[in-house]
């Protein structure tokens, strides 16, 4: 089974900061990697698929990169609405999540 | 724009069977996979399984012995049954769409909190 590991588990940042979250797969998954944002009490929202394709309606400050086993989600300039938990996902496996907190 | 609306019992006793249904509005019911995903309180996401319009299923190996996912194409609905529940099955359960040939979930239901308690 493929394991997905995110880092860090928690990230403290300020409005306007640029942040990056990393997801590593235990074996190559080509570019079959998606990123989700989850606000407490809400369903996850698809942000990026196939590692770097922005889902329709998602702000361009979100971007994804990587292939093979290492992937990044970058938020170029944090807005208040971005403080949430982020998950990576490949097929039937999700990463453990990264909680983005206000510093 | 596809919308998923789910419902089912929210409080169960140990050993009972969890039953949830998800209705799909808009978009195409065929050509997609329809999944169930759960999230225990304060924890991460766990994929339970999926079904397509033809009834072909895939299940999480750790839950396979207790899970049945079924589809009613006449109503554009799919359902989850999880038998012999325990407190460890307490979670928010989501239905979601996976576009065929993609590995991601692009539309989600609102979630249903299912609590297992004696």
PDB file of C-alpha atoms in Angstrom:
ATOM      1  CA  UNK A   1       0.000   0.000   0.000  1.00  0.00           C
ATOM      2  CA  UNK A   2       1.146   3.535  -0.761  1.00  0.00           C
ATOM      3  CA  UNK A   3       1.612   5.779   2.265  1.00  0.00           C
ATOM      4  CA  UNK A   4       1.215   9.562   2.087  1.00  0.00           C
ATOM      5  CA  UNK A   5       3.129  11.669   4.610  1.00  0.00           C
ATOM      6  CA  UNK A   6       2.598  15.396   5.046  1.00  0.00           C
ATOM      7  CA  UNK A   7       4.839  17.934   6.711  1.00  0.00           C
ATOM      8  CA  UNK A   8       4.609  19.883   8.822  1.00  0.00           C
ATOM      9  CA  UNK A   9       1.650  18.714  10.896  1.00  0.00           C
ATOM     10  CA  UNK A  10       1.034  22.268  12.090  1.00  0.00           C
ATOM     11  CA  UNK A  11       2.149  25.520  10.515  1.00  0.00           C
ATOM     12  CA  UNK A  12       1.826  28.972  12.091  1.00  0.00           C
ATOM     13  CA  UNK A  13       1.835  31.939   9.727  1.00  0.00           C
ATOM     14  CA  UNK A  14       0.543  35.471   9.293  1.00  0.00           C
ATOM     15  CA  UNK A  15      -1.737  37.082   6.742  1.00  0.00           C
ATOM     16  CA  UNK A  16       0.341  37.906   3.677  1.00  0.00           C
ATOM     17  CA  UNK A  17       2.918  35.163   4.259  1.00  0.00           C
ATOM     18  CA  UNK A  18       3.956  32.662   1.612  1.00  0.00           C
ATOM     19  CA  UNK A  19       3.699  29.092   2.893  1.00  0.00           C
ATOM     20  CA  UNK A  20       4.496  25.653   1.528  1.00  0.00           C
ATOM     21  CA  UNK A  21       3.178  22.268   2.644  1.00  0.00           C
ATOM     22  CA  UNK A  22       4.918  19.075   1.532  1.00  0.00           C
ATOM     23  CA  UNK A  23       3.481  15.644   0.804  1.00  0.00           C
ATOM     24  CA  UNK A  24       5.644  12.578   0.204  1.00  0.00           C
ATOM     25  CA  UNK A  25       4.486   9.294  -1.269  1.00  0.00           C
ATOM     26  CA  UNK A  26       6.104   6.002  -0.270  1.00  0.00           C
ATOM     27  CA  UNK A  27       6.517   5.141  -3.973  1.00  0.00           C
ATOM     28  CA  UNK A  28       6.129   6.967  -7.248  1.00  0.00           C
ATOM     29  CA  UNK A  29       2.598   8.090  -8.033  1.00  0.00           C
ATOM     30  CA  UNK A  30       3.542  10.098 -11.154  1.00  0.00           C
ATOM     31  CA  UNK A  31       1.385  13.228 -10.870  1.00  0.00           C
ATOM     32  CA  UNK A  32      -1.720  11.596  -9.394  1.00  0.00           C
ATOM     33  CA  UNK A  33      -1.871  13.842  -6.363  1.00  0.00           C
ATOM     34  CA  UNK A  34      -4.647  16.101  -5.144  1.00  0.00           C
ATOM     35  CA  UNK A  35      -4.847  18.763  -2.442  1.00  0.00           C
ATOM     36  CA  UNK A  36      -7.896  19.659  -0.340  1.00  0.00           C
ATOM     37  CA  UNK A  37      -8.767  22.437   2.082  1.00  0.00           C
ATOM     38  CA  UNK A  38     -11.035  21.691   5.035  1.00  0.00           C
ATOM     39  CA  UNK A  39     -12.600  24.323   7.243  1.00  0.00           C
ATOM     40  CA  UNK A  40     -13.907  23.010  10.598  1.00  0.00           C
ATOM     41  CA  UNK A  41     -17.425  21.628  10.287  1.00  0.00           C
ATOM     42  CA  UNK A  42     -17.290  21.582   6.482  1.00  0.00           C
ATOM     43  CA  UNK A  43     -16.560  18.980   3.837  1.00  0.00           C
ATOM     44  CA  UNK A  44     -13.126  19.043   2.208  1.00  0.00           C
ATOM     45  CA  UNK A  45     -12.818  21.199  -0.891  1.00  0.00           C
ATOM     46  CA  UNK A  46     -10.720  20.162  -3.881  1.00  0.00           C
ATOM     47  CA  UNK A  47      -8.036  22.773  -4.594  1.00  0.00           C
ATOM     48  CA  UNK A  48      -5.579  21.111  -6.959  1.00  0.00           C
ATOM     49  CA  UNK A  49      -5.528  17.851  -8.914  1.00  0.00           C
ATOM     50  CA  UNK A  50      -2.934  16.033 -10.971  1.00  0.00           C
ATOM     51  CA  UNK A  51      -0.335  17.735  -8.766  1.00  0.00           C
ATOM     52  CA  UNK A  52      -0.532  21.169 -10.356  1.00  0.00           C
ATOM     53  CA  UNK A  53      -3.931  21.785 -11.992  1.00  0.00           C
ATOM     54  CA  UNK A  54      -6.027  24.368 -10.210  1.00  0.00           C
ATOM     55  CA  UNK A  55      -9.644  23.338  -9.695  1.00  0.00           C
ATOM     56  CA  UNK A  56     -12.159  25.741 -11.231  1.00  0.00           C
ATOM     57  CA  UNK A  57     -12.982  28.642  -8.934  1.00  0.00           C
ATOM     58  CA  UNK A  58      -9.924  28.252  -6.693  1.00  0.00           C
ATOM     59  CA  UNK A  59      -7.895  31.461  -6.258  1.00  0.00           C
ATOM     60  CA  UNK A  60      -4.622  31.654  -8.146  1.00  0.00           C
ATOM     61  CA  UNK A  61      -2.640  32.227  -4.940  1.00  0.00           C
ATOM     62  CA  UNK A  62      -2.850  28.430  -4.538  1.00  0.00           C
ATOM     63  CA  UNK A  63      -0.399  26.386  -6.580  1.00  0.00           C
ATOM     64  CA  UNK A  64       0.852  22.827  -6.647  1.00  0.00           C
ATOM     65  CA  UNK A  65       4.078  21.284  -7.851  1.00  0.00           C
ATOM     66  CA  UNK A  66       5.991  18.034  -7.881  1.00  0.00           C
ATOM     67  CA  UNK A  67       5.892  14.584  -9.381  1.00  0.00           C
ATOM     68  CA  UNK A  68       6.965  11.083  -8.480  1.00  0.00           C
ATOM     69  CA  UNK A  69       7.185  11.005  -4.693  1.00  0.00           C
ATOM     70  CA  UNK A  70       7.458  14.629  -3.537  1.00  0.00           C
ATOM     71  CA  UNK A  71       4.809  17.304  -3.895  1.00  0.00           C
ATOM     72  CA  UNK A  72       4.213  20.824  -2.614  1.00  0.00           C
ATOM     73  CA  UNK A  73       1.196  23.013  -2.051  1.00  0.00           C
ATOM     74  CA  UNK A  74       2.083  26.707  -1.952  1.00  0.00           C
ATOM     75  CA  UNK A  75      -0.100  29.620  -0.919  1.00  0.00           C
ATOM     76  CA  UNK A  76       1.567  32.757  -2.215  1.00  0.00           C
ATOM     77  CA  UNK A  77      -0.025  35.349   0.086  1.00  0.00           C
ATOM     78  CA  UNK A  78      -2.136  34.049   2.939  1.00  0.00           C
ATOM     79  CA  UNK A  79      -5.625  35.417   3.396  1.00  0.00           C
ATOM     80  CA  UNK A  80      -7.768  34.984   6.516  1.00  0.00           C
ATOM     81  CA  UNK A  81      -9.969  32.421   4.745  1.00  0.00           C
ATOM     82  CA  UNK A  82      -6.920  30.208   4.144  1.00  0.00           C
ATOM     83  CA  UNK A  83      -6.438  29.236   7.789  1.00  0.00           C
ATOM     84  CA  UNK A  84      -7.701  25.673   7.666  1.00  0.00           C
ATOM     85  CA  UNK A  85      -6.470  22.097   7.470  1.00  0.00           C
ATOM     86  CA  UNK A  86      -4.963  20.828   4.218  1.00  0.00           C
ATOM     87  CA  UNK A  87      -4.824  17.235   3.020  1.00  0.00           C
ATOM     88  CA  UNK A  88      -3.014  15.566   0.170  1.00  0.00           C
ATOM     89  CA  UNK A  89      -4.528  12.484  -1.437  1.00  0.00           C
ATOM     90  CA  UNK A  90      -3.679   9.744  -3.881  1.00  0.00           C
ATOM     91  CA  UNK A  91      -6.370   7.277  -4.908  1.00  0.00           C
ATOM     92  CA  UNK A  92      -7.640   5.741  -1.627  1.00  0.00           C
ATOM     93  CA  UNK A  93      -5.091   7.300   0.722  1.00  0.00           C
ATOM     94  CA  UNK A  94      -5.031  10.699   2.385  1.00  0.00           C
ATOM     95  CA  UNK A  95      -2.140  12.367   4.156  1.00  0.00           C
ATOM     96  CA  UNK A  96      -2.603  12.999   7.863  1.00  0.00           C
ATOM     97  CA  UNK A  97      -3.278  16.692   7.353  1.00  0.00           C
ATOM     98  CA  UNK A  98      -1.528  20.010   7.966  1.00  0.00           C
ATOM     99  CA  UNK A  99      -3.247  22.544  10.192  1.00  0.00           C
ATOM    100  CA  UNK A 100      -2.469  26.098   9.132  1.00  0.00           C
ATOM    101  CA  UNK A 101      -2.846  28.429  12.112  1.00  0.00           C
ATOM    102  CA  UNK A 102      -2.709  32.172  12.540  1.00  0.00           C
ATOM    103  CA  UNK A 103       0.546  33.269  14.197  1.00  0.00           C
TER     104      UNK A 103
ATOM    105  CA  UNK B   1     -22.887  21.697 -11.183  1.00  0.00           C
ATOM    106  CA  UNK B   2     -23.328  18.413  -9.365  1.00  0.00           C
ATOM    107  CA  UNK B   3     -24.688  18.478  -5.815  1.00  0.00           C
ATOM    108  CA  UNK B   4     -24.659  15.605  -3.325  1.00  0.00           C
ATOM    109  CA  UNK B   5     -27.172  15.423  -0.481  1.00  0.00           C
ATOM    110  CA  UNK B   6     -26.890  12.701   2.127  1.00  0.00           C
ATOM    111  CA  UNK B   7     -28.975  11.424   5.002  1.00  0.00           C
ATOM    112  CA  UNK B   8     -29.218   8.602   7.518  1.00  0.00           C
ATOM    113  CA  UNK B   9     -29.407   7.722  11.204  1.00  0.00           C
ATOM    114  CA  UNK B  10     -27.007   9.648  13.398  1.00  0.00           C
ATOM    115  CA  UNK B  11     -27.068   7.587  16.610  1.00  0.00           C
ATOM    116  CA  UNK B  12     -26.450   3.854  16.750  1.00  0.00           C
ATOM    117  CA  UNK B  13     -25.815   1.266  19.431  1.00  0.00           C
ATOM    118  CA  UNK B  14     -22.857  -1.103  19.234  1.00  0.00           C
ATOM    119  CA  UNK B  15     -23.470  -4.077  16.903  1.00  0.00           C
ATOM    120  CA  UNK B  16     -26.103  -2.206  14.867  1.00  0.00           C
ATOM    121  CA  UNK B  17     -25.810  -1.439  11.158  1.00  0.00           C
ATOM    122  CA  UNK B  18     -25.008   2.024   9.868  1.00  0.00           C
ATOM    123  CA  UNK B  19     -27.067   3.036   6.831  1.00  0.00           C
ATOM    124  CA  UNK B  20     -26.578   6.210   4.816  1.00  0.00           C
ATOM    125  CA  UNK B  21     -27.851   7.320   1.414  1.00  0.00           C
ATOM    126  CA  UNK B  22     -26.534   9.989  -0.944  1.00  0.00           C
ATOM    127  CA  UNK B  23     -28.563  11.565  -3.746  1.00  0.00           C
ATOM    128  CA  UNK B  24     -26.866  13.095  -6.773  1.00  0.00           C
ATOM    129  CA  UNK B  25     -28.368  16.156  -8.429  1.00  0.00           C
ATOM    130  CA  UNK B  26     -27.081  17.553 -11.699  1.00  0.00           C
ATOM    131  CA  UNK B  27     -24.195  16.252 -13.771  1.00  0.00           C
ATOM    132  CA  UNK B  28     -23.910  12.711 -15.040  1.00  0.00           C
ATOM    133  CA  UNK B  29     -24.497   9.766 -12.754  1.00  0.00           C
ATOM    134  CA  UNK B  30     -22.814   7.396 -15.174  1.00  0.00           C
ATOM    135  CA  UNK B  31     -19.157   7.770 -16.009  1.00  0.00           C
ATOM    136  CA  UNK B  32     -18.210   8.512 -12.410  1.00  0.00           C
ATOM    137  CA  UNK B  33     -17.400   6.666  -9.217  1.00  0.00           C
ATOM    138  CA  UNK B  34     -19.403   7.406  -6.084  1.00  0.00           C
ATOM    139  CA  UNK B  35     -17.500   7.146  -2.826  1.00  0.00           C
ATOM    140  CA  UNK B  36     -17.911   7.135   0.917  1.00  0.00           C
ATOM    141  CA  UNK B  37     -15.240   8.729   3.107  1.00  0.00           C
ATOM    142  CA  UNK B  38     -15.260   9.154   6.865  1.00  0.00           C
ATOM    143  CA  UNK B  39     -13.522  11.340   9.441  1.00  0.00           C
ATOM    144  CA  UNK B  40     -13.430  10.466  13.149  1.00  0.00           C
ATOM    145  CA  UNK B  41     -13.732  13.502  15.430  1.00  0.00           C
ATOM    146  CA  UNK B  42     -10.499  15.497  15.368  1.00  0.00           C
ATOM    147  CA  UNK B  43      -8.801  13.065  12.991  1.00  0.00           C
ATOM    148  CA  UNK B  44      -8.023  12.661   9.310  1.00  0.00           C
ATOM    149  CA  UNK B  45      -9.901  11.288   6.321  1.00  0.00           C
ATOM    150  CA  UNK B  46     -10.409   7.582   5.612  1.00  0.00           C
ATOM    151  CA  UNK B  47     -11.725   6.254   2.304  1.00  0.00           C
ATOM    152  CA  UNK B  48     -14.352   3.559   2.804  1.00  0.00           C
ATOM    153  CA  UNK B  49     -15.202   2.477  -0.723  1.00  0.00           C
ATOM    154  CA  UNK B  50     -16.870   3.349  -4.014  1.00  0.00           C
ATOM    155  CA  UNK B  51     -19.297   2.174  -6.660  1.00  0.00           C
ATOM    156  CA  UNK B  52     -19.985   3.078 -10.274  1.00  0.00           C
ATOM    157  CA  UNK B  53     -23.324   3.235 -12.062  1.00  0.00           C
ATOM    158  CA  UNK B  54     -22.893  -0.348 -13.208  1.00  0.00           C
ATOM    159  CA  UNK B  55     -22.536  -1.582  -9.641  1.00  0.00           C
ATOM    160  CA  UNK B  56     -18.813  -2.294  -9.699  1.00  0.00           C
ATOM    161  CA  UNK B  57     -17.341  -1.714  -6.229  1.00  0.00           C
ATOM    162  CA  UNK B  58     -13.992  -1.147  -4.560  1.00  0.00           C
ATOM    163  CA  UNK B  59     -13.617  -1.277  -0.784  1.00  0.00           C
ATOM    164  CA  UNK B  60     -11.020  -0.358   1.818  1.00  0.00           C
ATOM    165  CA  UNK B  61      -9.437  -3.664   2.760  1.00  0.00           C
ATOM    166  CA  UNK B  62      -9.683  -2.885   6.464  1.00  0.00           C
ATOM    167  CA  UNK B  63     -13.480  -2.478   6.269  1.00  0.00           C
ATOM    168  CA  UNK B  64     -14.349  -4.881   3.442  1.00  0.00           C
ATOM    169  CA  UNK B  65     -15.852  -7.559   5.668  1.00  0.00           C
ATOM    170  CA  UNK B  66     -18.433  -5.114   7.079  1.00  0.00           C
ATOM    171  CA  UNK B  67     -19.189  -2.765   4.167  1.00  0.00           C
ATOM    172  CA  UNK B  68     -21.738  -2.875   1.379  1.00  0.00           C
ATOM    173  CA  UNK B  69     -22.110   0.001  -1.079  1.00  0.00           C
ATOM    174  CA  UNK B  70     -25.059  -0.166  -3.450  1.00  0.00           C
ATOM    175  CA  UNK B  71     -26.505   2.005  -6.197  1.00  0.00           C
ATOM    176  CA  UNK B  72     -30.009   2.864  -7.400  1.00  0.00           C
ATOM    177  CA  UNK B  73     -29.569   4.365 -10.852  1.00  0.00           C
ATOM    178  CA  UNK B  74     -33.309   5.035 -11.219  1.00  0.00           C
ATOM    179  CA  UNK B  75     -33.052   7.563  -8.395  1.00  0.00           C
ATOM    180  CA  UNK B  76     -29.408   8.675  -8.910  1.00  0.00           C
ATOM    181  CA  UNK B  77     -28.662   7.510  -5.385  1.00  0.00           C
ATOM    182  CA  UNK B  78     -26.054   5.346  -3.736  1.00  0.00           C
ATOM    183  CA  UNK B  79     -25.946   3.921  -0.241  1.00  0.00           C
ATOM    184  CA  UNK B  80     -23.571   2.724   2.456  1.00  0.00           C
ATOM    185  CA  UNK B  81     -24.172  -0.048   4.948  1.00  0.00           C
ATOM    186  CA  UNK B  82     -21.602  -0.778   7.650  1.00  0.00           C
ATOM    187  CA  UNK B  83     -22.439  -3.675   9.919  1.00  0.00           C
ATOM    188  CA  UNK B  84     -21.465  -4.498  13.490  1.00  0.00           C
ATOM    189  CA  UNK B  85     -20.515  -0.944  14.382  1.00  0.00           C
ATOM    190  CA  UNK B  86     -18.440  -0.071  17.429  1.00  0.00           C
ATOM    191  CA  UNK B  87     -17.391   3.201  19.040  1.00  0.00           C
ATOM    192  CA  UNK B  88     -14.429   3.219  16.638  1.00  0.00           C
ATOM    193  CA  UNK B  89     -16.890   3.801  13.784  1.00  0.00           C
ATOM    194  CA  UNK B  90     -18.012   7.132  15.270  1.00  0.00           C
ATOM    195  CA  UNK B  91     -17.218   9.688  12.585  1.00  0.00           C
ATOM    196  CA  UNK B  92     -18.545  12.203  10.115  1.00  0.00           C
ATOM    197  CA  UNK B  93     -19.384  10.260   6.971  1.00  0.00           C
ATOM    198  CA  UNK B  94     -19.167  11.991   3.586  1.00  0.00           C
ATOM    199  CA  UNK B  95     -20.317  10.920   0.164  1.00  0.00           C
ATOM    200  CA  UNK B  96     -18.220  12.180  -2.744  1.00  0.00           C
ATOM    201  CA  UNK B  97     -17.789  11.940  -6.498  1.00  0.00           C
ATOM    202  CA  UNK B  98     -14.668  10.668  -8.189  1.00  0.00           C
ATOM    203  CA  UNK B  99     -14.555  11.367 -11.902  1.00  0.00           C
ATOM    204  CA  UNK B 100     -13.687   8.199 -13.797  1.00  0.00           C
ATOM    205  CA  UNK B 101      -9.995   8.020 -14.705  1.00  0.00           C
ATOM    206  CA  UNK B 102      -9.185  10.642 -12.059  1.00  0.00           C
ATOM    207  CA  UNK B 103      -7.903   9.940  -8.600  1.00  0.00           C
ATOM    208  CA  UNK B 104      -9.521  12.875  -6.828  1.00  0.00           C
ATOM    209  CA  UNK B 105     -12.893  13.753  -5.285  1.00  0.00           C
ATOM    210  CA  UNK B 106     -14.338  16.889  -6.807  1.00  0.00           C
ATOM    211  CA  UNK B 107     -17.786  17.079  -5.206  1.00  0.00           C
ATOM    212  CA  UNK B 108     -18.782  16.221  -1.642  1.00  0.00           C
ATOM    213  CA  UNK B 109     -21.923  15.828   0.408  1.00  0.00           C
ATOM    214  CA  UNK B 110     -22.487  17.910   3.497  1.00  0.00           C
ATOM    215  CA  UNK B 111     -21.461  15.124   5.890  1.00  0.00           C
ATOM    216  CA  UNK B 112     -23.405  13.149   8.483  1.00  0.00           C
ATOM    217  CA  UNK B 113     -22.172  12.678  12.044  1.00  0.00           C
ATOM    218  CA  UNK B 114     -22.747   9.096  13.130  1.00  0.00           C
ATOM    219  CA  UNK B 115     -22.240   8.376  16.813  1.00  0.00           C
ATOM    220  CA  UNK B 116     -22.019   4.842  18.181  1.00  0.00           C
ATOM    221  CA  UNK B 117     -22.821   4.677  21.871  1.00  0.00           C
ATOM    222  CA  UNK B 118     -24.572   2.320  24.226  1.00  0.00           C
TER     223      UNK B 118
END
